[in-house]
PDB file of C-alpha atoms in Angstrom:
ATOM      1  CA  MET M   7      70.216 -76.677 -38.180  1.00 54.00           C
ATOM      2  CA  ALA M   8      68.258 -77.612 -41.301  1.00 77.00           C
ATOM      3  CA  LEU M   9      64.616 -78.611 -41.060  1.00 88.00           C
ATOM      4  CA  LEU M  10      64.210 -82.375 -40.971  1.00 87.00           C
ATOM      5  CA  PRO M  11      61.271 -84.589 -41.955  1.00 93.00           C
ATOM      6  CA  GLY M  12      59.460 -85.938 -38.933  1.00 93.00           C
ATOM      7  CA  ARG M  13      60.367 -82.914 -36.809  1.00 95.00           C
ATOM      8  CA  GLU M  14      58.305 -79.885 -35.820  1.00 96.00           C
ATOM      9  CA  ALA M  15      58.961 -76.352 -37.047  1.00 97.00           C
ATOM     10  CA  VAL M  16      57.241 -73.014 -36.532  1.00 97.00           C
ATOM     11  CA  VAL M  17      56.230 -70.205 -38.873  1.00 97.00           C
ATOM     12  CA  ARG M  18      58.702 -67.289 -38.813  1.00 97.00           C
ATOM     13  CA  VAL M  19      56.731 -64.823 -40.992  1.00 97.00           C
ATOM     14  CA  ALA M  20      53.672 -62.796 -39.978  1.00 97.00           C
ATOM     15  CA  VAL M  21      51.354 -64.798 -42.253  1.00 98.00           C
ATOM     16  CA  ALA M  22      52.410 -67.825 -44.289  1.00 98.00           C
ATOM     17  CA  THR M  23      50.247 -69.139 -47.123  1.00 98.00           C
ATOM     18  CA  LEU M  24      49.714 -72.899 -47.373  1.00 98.00           C
ATOM     19  CA  TRP M  25      49.781 -74.068 -51.002  1.00 98.00           C
ATOM     20  CA  SER M  26      48.255 -77.107 -52.672  1.00 97.00           C
ATOM     21  CA  ARG M  27      51.593 -77.823 -54.385  1.00 97.00           C
ATOM     22  CA  PRO M  28      54.687 -75.796 -55.332  1.00 97.00           C
ATOM     23  CA  GLU M  29      53.826 -75.972 -59.012  1.00 96.00           C
ATOM     24  CA  ALA M  30      50.514 -74.175 -58.363  1.00 95.00           C
ATOM     25  CA  VAL M  31      52.089 -70.816 -57.506  1.00 97.00           C
ATOM     26  CA  ARG M  32      51.863 -68.008 -60.051  1.00 96.00           C
ATOM     27  CA  PRO M  33      54.166 -65.053 -60.785  1.00 96.00           C
ATOM     28  CA  VAL M  34      51.653 -62.784 -59.017  1.00 97.00           C
ATOM     29  CA  ASP M  35      52.184 -64.781 -55.798  1.00 98.00           C
ATOM     30  CA  ALA M  36      55.781 -63.632 -55.272  1.00 97.00           C
ATOM     31  CA  PRO M  37      54.988 -61.304 -52.306  1.00 97.00           C
ATOM     32  CA  ALA M  38      53.460 -64.255 -50.436  1.00 98.00           C
ATOM     33  CA  LEU M  39      56.523 -66.441 -51.011  1.00 97.00           C
ATOM     34  CA  ALA M  40      59.248 -64.112 -49.728  1.00 94.00           C
ATOM     35  CA  ARG M  41      61.273 -64.428 -46.512  1.00 91.00           C
ATOM     36  CA  ARG M  42      59.422 -61.290 -45.374  1.00 91.00           C
ATOM     37  CA  THR M  43      55.945 -61.736 -46.750  1.00 96.00           C
ATOM     38  CA  ASP M  44      53.808 -58.831 -47.944  1.00 96.00           C
ATOM     39  CA  ILE M  45      50.309 -60.270 -47.649  1.00 97.00           C
ATOM     40  CA  PRO M  46      48.436 -56.937 -48.103  1.00 97.00           C
ATOM     41  CA  GLY M  47      50.496 -56.184 -51.205  1.00 97.00           C
ATOM     42  CA  TRP M  48      50.002 -59.688 -52.566  1.00 98.00           C
ATOM     43  CA  ILE M  49      46.231 -59.661 -52.141  1.00 97.00           C
ATOM     44  CA  SER M  50      45.846 -56.151 -53.549  1.00 96.00           C
ATOM     45  CA  GLY M  51      47.712 -57.315 -56.655  1.00 97.00           C
ATOM     46  CA  LEU M  52      45.333 -60.215 -57.301  1.00 97.00           C
ATOM     47  CA  THR M  53      42.291 -59.928 -59.512  1.00 96.00           C
ATOM     48  CA  ALA M  54      38.936 -61.040 -58.122  1.00 93.00           C
ATOM     49  CA  GLU M  55      39.273 -64.296 -60.050  1.00 94.00           C
ATOM     50  CA  GLN M  56      42.824 -64.927 -58.844  1.00 96.00           C
ATOM     51  CA  ARG M  57      41.598 -64.641 -55.253  1.00 96.00           C
ATOM     52  CA  VAL M  58      39.367 -67.698 -55.636  1.00 95.00           C
ATOM     53  CA  GLY M  59      41.670 -70.183 -57.332  1.00 87.00           C
ATOM     54  CA  ASP M  60      42.297 -73.540 -55.684  1.00 87.00           C
ATOM     55  CA  CYS M  61      46.064 -73.096 -55.319  1.00 95.00           C
ATOM     56  CA  VAL M  62      45.725 -71.619 -51.791  1.00 97.00           C
ATOM     57  CA  LEU M  63      44.612 -74.048 -49.078  1.00 98.00           C
ATOM     58  CA  SER M  64      44.939 -72.031 -45.884  1.00 98.00           C
ATOM     59  CA  GLN M  65      47.186 -69.565 -44.059  1.00 98.00           C
ATOM     60  CA  LEU M  66      49.306 -69.928 -40.926  1.00 98.00           C
ATOM     61  CA  LEU M  67      50.169 -67.281 -38.346  1.00 98.00           C
ATOM     62  CA  LEU M  68      53.510 -66.296 -36.853  1.00 97.00           C
ATOM     63  CA  GLY M  69      54.698 -68.962 -34.402  1.00 96.00           C
ATOM     64  CA  GLU M  70      52.193 -71.584 -35.575  1.00 97.00           C
ATOM     65  CA  ARG M  71      53.486 -75.150 -35.254  1.00 97.00           C
ATOM     66  CA  VAL M  72      53.822 -77.535 -38.182  1.00 98.00           C
ATOM     67  CA  LEU M  73      55.051 -81.084 -38.650  1.00 98.00           C
ATOM     68  CA  VAL M  74      57.560 -81.300 -41.504  1.00 98.00           C
ATOM     69  CA  GLU M  75      57.019 -84.317 -43.757  1.00 97.00           C
ATOM     70  CA  GLU M  76      59.327 -83.650 -46.706  1.00 97.00           C
ATOM     71  CA  VAL M  77      61.941 -81.041 -47.637  1.00 97.00           C
ATOM     72  CA  ARG M  78      62.678 -80.610 -51.349  1.00 96.00           C
ATOM     73  CA  PRO M  79      65.979 -79.336 -52.781  1.00 95.00           C
ATOM     74  CA  ASP M  80      64.100 -76.477 -54.469  1.00 95.00           C
ATOM     75  CA  GLY M  81      63.220 -74.892 -51.115  1.00 95.00           C
ATOM     76  CA  TRP M  82      59.719 -76.257 -50.483  1.00 97.00           C
ATOM     77  CA  ALA M  83      58.490 -78.264 -47.502  1.00 97.00           C
ATOM     78  CA  ARG M  84      55.481 -80.564 -47.369  1.00 98.00           C
ATOM     79  CA  LEU M  85      53.942 -80.354 -43.915  1.00 98.00           C
ATOM     80  CA  ILE M  86      50.987 -80.731 -41.601  1.00 98.00           C
ATOM     81  CA  ALA M  87      49.574 -77.569 -39.970  1.00 98.00           C
ATOM     82  CA  VAL M  88      48.890 -79.237 -36.620  1.00 97.00           C
ATOM     83  CA  GLU M  89      47.005 -76.252 -35.145  1.00 97.00           C
ATOM     84  CA  GLN M  90      44.369 -76.368 -37.899  1.00 97.00           C
ATOM     85  CA  PRO M  91      42.295 -79.552 -37.455  1.00 97.00           C
ATOM     86  CA  ALA M  92      41.197 -81.124 -40.742  1.00 96.00           C
ATOM     87  CA  ALA M  93      39.834 -84.569 -39.907  1.00 95.00           C
ATOM     88  CA  ARG M  94      38.637 -85.295 -43.440  1.00 94.00           C
ATOM     89  CA  LEU M  95      42.100 -84.637 -44.900  1.00 96.00           C
ATOM     90  CA  ASP M  96      44.484 -85.806 -42.176  1.00 97.00           C
ATOM     91  CA  PRO M  97      43.784 -86.526 -38.485  1.00 96.00           C
ATOM     92  CA  ARG M  98      46.999 -84.691 -37.554  1.00 97.00           C
ATOM     93  CA  GLY M  99      46.043 -81.351 -39.154  1.00 97.00           C
ATOM     94  CA  TYR M 100      45.881 -79.503 -42.455  1.00 98.00           C
ATOM     95  CA  PRO M 101      48.358 -80.767 -45.106  1.00 98.00           C
ATOM     96  CA  GLY M 102      50.033 -78.554 -47.683  1.00 98.00           C
ATOM     97  CA  TRP M 103      53.250 -76.890 -48.842  1.00 98.00           C
ATOM     98  CA  LEU M 104      55.258 -73.882 -47.611  1.00 97.00           C
ATOM     99  CA  PRO M 105      58.564 -72.312 -48.664  1.00 97.00           C
ATOM    100  CA  VAL M 106      61.262 -73.566 -46.287  1.00 97.00           C
ATOM    101  CA  ASP M 107      62.423 -69.959 -45.761  1.00 96.00           C
ATOM    102  CA  GLN M 108      59.166 -69.225 -43.933  1.00 97.00           C
ATOM    103  CA  LEU M 109      59.876 -71.850 -41.267  1.00 97.00           C
ATOM    104  CA  VAL M 110      62.354 -72.127 -38.418  1.00 96.00           C
ATOM    105  CA  GLU M 111      63.111 -74.658 -35.706  1.00 93.00           C
ATOM    106  CA  PRO M 112      60.980 -74.292 -32.579  1.00 90.00           C
ATOM    107  CA  PRO M 113      62.612 -72.210 -29.848  1.00 82.00           C
ATOM    108  CA  ASP M 114      64.048 -73.924 -26.794  1.00 76.00           C
ATOM    109  CA  ALA M 115      61.459 -74.382 -24.078  1.00 68.00           C
ATOM    110  CA  GLY M 116      63.264 -72.202 -21.501  1.00 62.00           C
ATOM    111  CA  ALA M 117      61.414 -70.731 -18.553  1.00 57.00           C
ATOM    112  CA  PRO M 118      57.623 -70.279 -18.779  1.00 67.00           C
ATOM    113  CA  ALA M 119      56.667 -66.922 -20.278  1.00 74.00           C
ATOM    114  CA  PRO M 120      53.422 -64.946 -20.121  1.00 80.00           C
ATOM    115  CA  ALA M 121      51.180 -66.025 -22.998  1.00 94.00           C
ATOM    116  CA  LEU M 122      49.896 -63.082 -25.026  1.00 97.00           C
ATOM    117  CA  VAL M 123      47.581 -62.823 -28.011  1.00 97.00           C
ATOM    118  CA  VAL M 124      47.329 -60.059 -30.595  1.00 98.00           C
ATOM    119  CA  SER M 125      44.016 -58.300 -29.960  1.00 97.00           C
ATOM    120  CA  ALA M 126      44.450 -55.603 -32.635  1.00 98.00           C
ATOM    121  CA  THR M 127      43.246 -56.390 -36.145  1.00 97.00           C
ATOM    122  CA  ALA M 128      46.900 -56.139 -37.193  1.00 97.00           C
ATOM    123  CA  THR M 129      50.065 -54.920 -35.503  1.00 98.00           C
ATOM    124  CA  THR M 130      53.810 -54.598 -36.103  1.00 98.00           C
ATOM    125  CA  LEU M 131      56.812 -55.949 -34.220  1.00 98.00           C
ATOM    126  CA  HIS M 132      59.775 -53.612 -33.756  1.00 98.00           C
ATOM    127  CA  ALA M 133      63.481 -53.998 -33.051  1.00 97.00           C
ATOM    128  CA  THR M 134      63.239 -51.575 -30.109  1.00 97.00           C
ATOM    129  CA  PRO M 135      60.348 -49.674 -28.496  1.00 97.00           C
ATOM    130  CA  ALA M 136      58.926 -47.501 -31.299  1.00 95.00           C
ATOM    131  CA  GLY M 137      62.015 -48.452 -33.327  1.00 97.00           C
ATOM    132  CA  PRO M 138      62.480 -49.977 -36.807  1.00 97.00           C
ATOM    133  CA  VAL M 139      59.778 -52.387 -37.950  1.00 97.00           C
ATOM    134  CA  VAL M 140      60.982 -55.979 -38.110  1.00 96.00           C
ATOM    135  CA  LEU M 141      57.707 -57.803 -38.771  1.00 97.00           C
ATOM    136  CA  PRO M 142      54.725 -55.906 -40.209  1.00 96.00           C
ATOM    137  CA  GLY M 143      51.247 -57.355 -40.594  1.00 96.00           C
ATOM    138  CA  VAL M 144      51.114 -59.581 -37.510  1.00 98.00           C
ATOM    139  CA  ILE M 145      47.439 -60.288 -37.254  1.00 97.00           C
ATOM    140  CA  LEU M 146      44.639 -60.835 -34.800  1.00 97.00           C
ATOM    141  CA  GLY M 147      44.878 -64.118 -32.894  1.00 97.00           C
ATOM    142  CA  THR M 148      48.654 -64.508 -33.185  1.00 97.00           C
ATOM    143  CA  ARG M 149      50.156 -65.927 -29.977  1.00 96.00           C
ATOM    144  CA  LEU M 150      53.281 -64.308 -28.556  1.00 96.00           C
ATOM    145  CA  ALA M 151      55.451 -65.010 -25.505  1.00 95.00           C
ATOM    146  CA  GLY M 152      56.124 -62.120 -23.165  1.00 96.00           C
ATOM    147  CA  ALA M 153      59.816 -61.416 -22.509  1.00 95.00           C
ATOM    148  CA  GLY M 154      59.768 -58.788 -19.777  1.00 94.00           C
ATOM    149  CA  PRO M 155      57.946 -55.800 -18.319  1.00 95.00           C
ATOM    150  CA  VAL M 156      56.217 -53.078 -20.317  1.00 96.00           C
ATOM    151  CA  ASP M 157      58.454 -50.115 -21.144  1.00 96.00           C
ATOM    152  CA  ALA M 158      56.710 -46.810 -21.936  1.00 95.00           C
ATOM    153  CA  GLY M 159      53.763 -48.566 -23.574  1.00 97.00           C
ATOM    154  CA  TRP M 160      55.853 -51.202 -25.377  1.00 98.00           C
ATOM    155  CA  ARG M 161      56.103 -54.872 -24.469  1.00 97.00           C
ATOM    156  CA  PRO M 162      59.031 -57.177 -25.331  1.00 98.00           C
ATOM    157  CA  VAL M 163      58.107 -60.552 -26.847  1.00 97.00           C
ATOM    158  CA  ARG M 164      60.016 -63.621 -27.919  1.00 95.00           C
ATOM    159  CA  VAL M 165      59.625 -64.530 -31.577  1.00 95.00           C
ATOM    160  CA  ALA M 166      60.936 -67.693 -33.250  1.00 89.00           C
ATOM    161  CA  GLY M 167      63.894 -66.958 -35.490  1.00 89.00           C
ATOM    162  CA  HIS M 168      64.958 -63.842 -33.577  1.00 93.00           C
ATOM    163  CA  HIS M 169      67.677 -64.025 -30.949  1.00 90.00           C
ATOM    164  CA  ARG M 170      66.634 -60.808 -29.224  1.00 95.00           C
ATOM    165  CA  PRO M 171      63.137 -59.835 -28.102  1.00 96.00           C
ATOM    166  CA  LEU M 172      61.006 -57.782 -30.446  1.00 98.00           C
ATOM    167  CA  TRP M 173      58.658 -55.067 -29.230  1.00 98.00           C
ATOM    168  CA  VAL M 174      54.920 -54.650 -29.688  1.00 98.00           C
ATOM    169  CA  ALA M 175      52.610 -51.837 -28.585  1.00 98.00           C
ATOM    170  CA  ASP M 176      51.175 -53.047 -25.289  1.00 98.00           C
ATOM    171  CA  ALA M 177      47.699 -51.773 -26.221  1.00 98.00           C
ATOM    172  CA  GLU M 178      47.618 -54.199 -29.175  1.00 98.00           C
ATOM    173  CA  VAL M 179      48.112 -57.411 -27.206  1.00 98.00           C
ATOM    174  CA  THR M 180      46.287 -58.943 -24.261  1.00 97.00           C
ATOM    175  CA  PRO M 181      46.893 -61.912 -21.939  1.00 96.00           C
ATOM    176  CA  ALA M 182      45.841 -65.135 -23.597  1.00 94.00           C
ATOM    177  CA  PRO M 183      42.407 -66.146 -22.286  1.00 92.00           C
ATOM    178  CA  HIS M 184      42.045 -69.231 -20.105  1.00 86.00           C
ATOM    179  CA  GLY M 185      38.286 -69.772 -20.298  1.00 88.00           C
ATOM    180  CA  PRO M 186      35.788 -70.091 -23.148  1.00 91.00           C
ATOM    181  CA  PRO M 187      34.615 -66.828 -24.710  1.00 95.00           C
ATOM    182  CA  ARG M 188      31.090 -65.503 -24.661  1.00 94.00           C
ATOM    183  CA  PRO M 189      29.438 -65.670 -28.110  1.00 93.00           C
ATOM    184  CA  ALA M 190      29.084 -61.879 -28.127  1.00 93.00           C
ATOM    185  CA  GLU M 191      32.858 -61.533 -27.735  1.00 96.00           C
ATOM    186  CA  VAL M 192      33.547 -63.781 -30.706  1.00 97.00           C
ATOM    187  CA  LEU M 193      30.955 -62.020 -32.840  1.00 97.00           C
ATOM    188  CA  ALA M 194      32.466 -58.635 -31.965  1.00 97.00           C
ATOM    189  CA  VAL M 195      35.904 -59.813 -33.144  1.00 97.00           C
ATOM    190  CA  ALA M 196      34.524 -61.288 -36.367  1.00 98.00           C
ATOM    191  CA  SER M 197      32.588 -58.068 -37.026  1.00 98.00           C
ATOM    192  CA  ARG M 198      35.845 -56.123 -37.071  1.00 97.00           C
ATOM    193  CA  LEU M 199      36.707 -58.004 -40.271  1.00 98.00           C
ATOM    194  CA  ARG M 200      33.681 -56.648 -42.124  1.00 98.00           C
ATOM    195  CA  ASP M 201      34.602 -55.591 -45.693  1.00 98.00           C
ATOM    196  CA  VAL M 202      37.824 -57.649 -45.728  1.00 98.00           C
ATOM    197  CA  VAL M 203      38.124 -59.079 -49.246  1.00 98.00           C
ATOM    198  CA  TYR M 204      37.285 -62.694 -49.960  1.00 98.00           C
ATOM    199  CA  LEU M 205      40.337 -64.909 -50.468  1.00 98.00           C
ATOM    200  CA  TRP M 206      39.919 -68.632 -50.967  1.00 97.00           C
ATOM    201  CA  GLY M 207      41.967 -70.221 -48.174  1.00 97.00           C
ATOM    202  CA  GLY M 208      42.503 -66.867 -46.456  1.00 98.00           C
ATOM    203  CA  VAL M 209      42.867 -66.653 -42.672  1.00 98.00           C
ATOM    204  CA  SER M 210      43.971 -63.075 -42.138  1.00 97.00           C
ATOM    205  CA  ALA M 211      42.739 -59.524 -41.744  1.00 96.00           C
ATOM    206  CA  TYR M 212      43.793 -58.877 -45.364  1.00 97.00           C
ATOM    207  CA  GLY M 213      41.839 -61.644 -47.080  1.00 98.00           C
ATOM    208  CA  ILE M 214      39.669 -64.437 -45.700  1.00 98.00           C
ATOM    209  CA  ASP M 215      37.136 -67.106 -46.651  1.00 98.00           C
ATOM    210  CA  CYS M 216      33.983 -68.247 -44.871  1.00 98.00           C
ATOM    211  CA  SER M 217      35.479 -70.977 -42.700  1.00 98.00           C
ATOM    212  CA  GLY M 218      38.645 -68.928 -42.185  1.00 98.00           C
ATOM    213  CA  LEU M 219      36.544 -66.170 -40.624  1.00 98.00           C
ATOM    214  CA  VAL M 220      35.050 -68.643 -38.145  1.00 98.00           C
ATOM    215  CA  HIS M 221      38.408 -70.305 -37.423  1.00 98.00           C
ATOM    216  CA  LEU M 222      40.167 -66.982 -36.808  1.00 98.00           C
ATOM    217  CA  ALA M 223      37.438 -65.419 -34.670  1.00 98.00           C
ATOM    218  CA  TRP M 224      37.435 -68.342 -32.227  1.00 97.00           C
ATOM    219  CA  ARG M 225      41.215 -68.729 -32.420  1.00 97.00           C
ATOM    220  CA  ARG M 226      41.534 -65.211 -30.980  1.00 97.00           C
ATOM    221  CA  PHE M 227      40.107 -66.695 -27.763  1.00 96.00           C
ATOM    222  CA  GLY M 228      42.162 -69.873 -27.778  1.00 94.00           C
ATOM    223  CA  VAL M 229      39.433 -72.127 -29.215  1.00 96.00           C
ATOM    224  CA  ARG M 230      40.875 -74.401 -31.897  1.00 94.00           C
ATOM    225  CA  LEU M 231      38.051 -75.005 -34.364  1.00 96.00           C
ATOM    226  CA  PRO M 232      38.770 -76.980 -37.529  1.00 97.00           C
ATOM    227  CA  ARG M 233      39.805 -75.076 -40.633  1.00 96.00           C
ATOM    228  CA  ASP M 234      37.109 -76.163 -43.145  1.00 97.00           C
ATOM    229  CA  ALA M 235      33.330 -75.737 -42.935  1.00 97.00           C
ATOM    230  CA  GLY M 236      32.506 -79.455 -43.097  1.00 96.00           C
ATOM    231  CA  ASP M 237      34.849 -80.237 -40.230  1.00 97.00           C
ATOM    232  CA  GLN M 238      33.516 -77.241 -38.299  1.00 98.00           C
ATOM    233  CA  ALA M 239      30.033 -78.718 -38.586  1.00 97.00           C
ATOM    234  CA  ALA M 240      31.275 -82.041 -37.194  1.00 96.00           C
ATOM    235  CA  ALA M 241      33.031 -80.310 -34.284  1.00 97.00           C
ATOM    236  CA  THR M 242      30.046 -78.238 -33.120  1.00 97.00           C
ATOM    237  CA  ARG M 243      26.674 -79.041 -31.537  1.00 97.00           C
ATOM    238  CA  PRO M 244      23.439 -78.911 -33.568  1.00 97.00           C
ATOM    239  CA  VAL M 245      20.720 -76.560 -32.330  1.00 96.00           C
ATOM    240  CA  ARG M 246      17.080 -76.625 -33.384  1.00 95.00           C
ATOM    241  CA  LEU M 247      16.454 -74.193 -36.219  1.00 93.00           C
ATOM    242  CA  GLY M 248      14.558 -71.321 -34.643  1.00 92.00           C
ATOM    243  CA  ASP M 249      16.547 -71.507 -31.397  1.00 93.00           C
ATOM    244  CA  GLU M 250      19.650 -69.890 -32.851  1.00 94.00           C
ATOM    245  CA  ARG M 251      21.189 -66.889 -31.171  1.00 94.00           C
ATOM    246  CA  PRO M 252      23.993 -64.473 -32.094  1.00 96.00           C
ATOM    247  CA  GLY M 253      27.341 -66.258 -32.237  1.00 97.00           C
ATOM    248  CA  ASP M 254      25.910 -69.586 -33.429  1.00 97.00           C
ATOM    249  CA  LEU M 255      26.817 -70.938 -36.858  1.00 98.00           C
ATOM    250  CA  TYR M 256      24.652 -71.408 -39.969  1.00 98.00           C
ATOM    251  CA  PHE M 257      25.707 -74.217 -42.325  1.00 98.00           C
ATOM    252  CA  PHE M 258      24.770 -74.523 -45.990  1.00 98.00           C
ATOM    253  CA  ALA M 259      24.770 -77.425 -48.430  1.00 97.00           C
ATOM    254  CA  ARG M 260      23.074 -78.353 -51.687  1.00 94.00           C
ATOM    255  CA  PRO M 261      20.921 -81.511 -51.804  1.00 93.00           C
ATOM    256  CA  GLY M 262      23.080 -84.609 -51.528  1.00 92.00           C
ATOM    257  CA  ARG M 263      26.255 -82.544 -51.258  1.00 95.00           C
ATOM    258  CA  PRO M 264      28.607 -81.788 -48.342  1.00 94.00           C
ATOM    259  CA  VAL M 265      28.575 -78.508 -46.436  1.00 96.00           C
ATOM    260  CA  HIS M 266      30.043 -75.776 -48.622  1.00 95.00           C
ATOM    261  CA  HIS M 267      29.448 -72.547 -46.670  1.00 97.00           C
ATOM    262  CA  ILE M 268      29.264 -71.215 -43.121  1.00 98.00           C
ATOM    263  CA  GLY M 269      28.214 -67.946 -41.496  1.00 98.00           C
ATOM    264  CA  ILE M 270      28.078 -66.550 -37.972  1.00 98.00           C
ATOM    265  CA  VAL M 271      24.515 -65.950 -36.787  1.00 98.00           C
ATOM    266  CA  THR M 272      23.577 -62.331 -36.030  1.00 97.00           C
ATOM    267  CA  THR M 273      19.809 -63.017 -35.865  1.00 90.00           C
ATOM    268  CA  ARG M 274      17.936 -61.448 -32.963  1.00 83.00           C
ATOM    269  CA  PRO M 275      14.884 -63.169 -31.413  1.00 78.00           C
ATOM    270  CA  GLY M 276      11.844 -62.614 -33.593  1.00 78.00           C
ATOM    271  CA  GLY M 277      13.835 -61.045 -36.424  1.00 85.00           C
ATOM    272  CA  ASP M 278      14.844 -62.158 -39.909  1.00 91.00           C
ATOM    273  CA  ARG M 279      17.642 -64.685 -40.194  1.00 95.00           C
ATOM    274  CA  ARG M 280      20.888 -62.748 -40.532  1.00 97.00           C
ATOM    275  CA  MET M 281      24.542 -63.703 -40.593  1.00 98.00           C
ATOM    276  CA  LEU M 282      28.045 -62.326 -40.855  1.00 98.00           C
ATOM    277  CA  HIS M 283      30.042 -64.235 -43.444  1.00 98.00           C
ATOM    278  CA  ALA M 284      32.791 -64.072 -46.019  1.00 98.00           C
ATOM    279  CA  CYS M 285      30.705 -64.093 -49.181  1.00 97.00           C
ATOM    280  CA  TYR M 286      32.111 -65.743 -52.301  1.00 94.00           C
ATOM    281  CA  THR M 287      29.691 -63.995 -54.657  1.00 93.00           C
ATOM    282  CA  GLN M 288      30.174 -60.486 -53.247  1.00 95.00           C
ATOM    283  CA  ARG M 289      33.882 -61.160 -52.580  1.00 96.00           C
ATOM    284  CA  ARG M 290      33.978 -59.620 -49.110  1.00 97.00           C
ATOM    285  CA  VAL M 291      32.928 -60.073 -45.497  1.00 98.00           C
ATOM    286  CA  LEU M 292      29.451 -58.677 -44.860  1.00 98.00           C
ATOM    287  CA  GLU M 293      26.455 -58.965 -42.557  1.00 98.00           C
ATOM    288  CA  GLU M 294      23.082 -59.497 -44.220  1.00 97.00           C
ATOM    289  CA  VAL M 295      19.646 -61.070 -44.109  1.00 97.00           C
ATOM    290  CA  LEU M 296      19.863 -64.511 -45.703  1.00 96.00           C
ATOM    291  CA  PRO M 297      18.984 -64.075 -49.410  1.00 93.00           C
ATOM    292  CA  ALA M 298      16.397 -66.503 -50.773  1.00 94.00           C
ATOM    293  CA  GLU M 299      18.989 -68.533 -52.670  1.00 91.00           C
ATOM    294  CA  ARG M 300      21.083 -68.860 -49.510  1.00 94.00           C
ATOM    295  CA  ALA M 301      18.087 -69.740 -47.299  1.00 95.00           C
ATOM    296  CA  ALA M 302      17.234 -72.543 -49.747  1.00 96.00           C
ATOM    297  CA  THR M 303      20.522 -74.281 -48.902  1.00 97.00           C
ATOM    298  CA  LEU M 304      20.436 -73.721 -45.126  1.00 97.00           C
ATOM    299  CA  VAL M 305      20.846 -77.172 -43.570  1.00 97.00           C
ATOM    300  CA  GLY M 306      21.355 -76.403 -39.915  1.00 95.00           C
ATOM    301  CA  VAL M 307      22.492 -74.212 -37.081  1.00 97.00           C
ATOM    302  CA  HIS M 308      25.210 -75.265 -34.640  1.00 98.00           C
ATOM    303  CA  ARG M 309      26.712 -73.931 -31.443  1.00 97.00           C
ATOM    304  CA  VAL M 310      30.384 -74.008 -30.447  1.00 96.00           C
ATOM    305  CA  PRO M 311      30.687 -76.052 -27.218  1.00 91.00           C
ATOM    306  CA  ARG M 312      31.854 -74.112 -24.168  1.00 84.00           C
TER     307      ARG M 312
END
């Protein structure tokens, strides 16, 4: 059945890129627009300047829910990414455009299935245990539904758009958590993304921006933080500067301007202020002492509620 406005759909590719408008895509973006996306290949083909254009808004993970608002004859859908809060843009979630081919109707509810989450930085889904790859590049934080017992180190999972279960290495998934994570756990996950290239709007292990790093690290543990830094500030609890601890969040803004940057605190008591962040100027994820120019725009430290 065709996708219909006003109905939900789910992402059927490993990572789908949310665009500002269909007309914003460039020839170099073809690998990100395909029915089987190649996000590593796409990002590696972009120049440093092409990675920071405003055509990319965010990215969605396999199985992520969206609300379809419009379907165009040219194969594009305008939608709301309902799992990425964006209060300043739309109270329902993050708005943008996706190719229709990257979406599918939600699966039937069926019987409850074990909830799993990808714990590896990236994994692949196979047609059979250790068999042909069906979906490469399924990334950290992706939710999957278990479909049976482990078989020789491989676990069957249900995936939207596939009639038969696919198989994932059991060591690369874990039961979805039910309680809030410890800050050290979140920081450890975010640290695994060190040296990932900076991509404006990126939310993957292949390219990521500052608020995407925060969103993805907490998403791994089932915490749905907003997508953008300003909304993340509104959704977290201020802490007195000087009382920060590892896993808190530093926010940055210029005088009279909204928050424009975020980093995860790595400061230890009595030490220099340090953070892990996706750095626009150095175009990668790194951990560093706050440079003077960054410290000058530090406007607060917040803590994610537990």
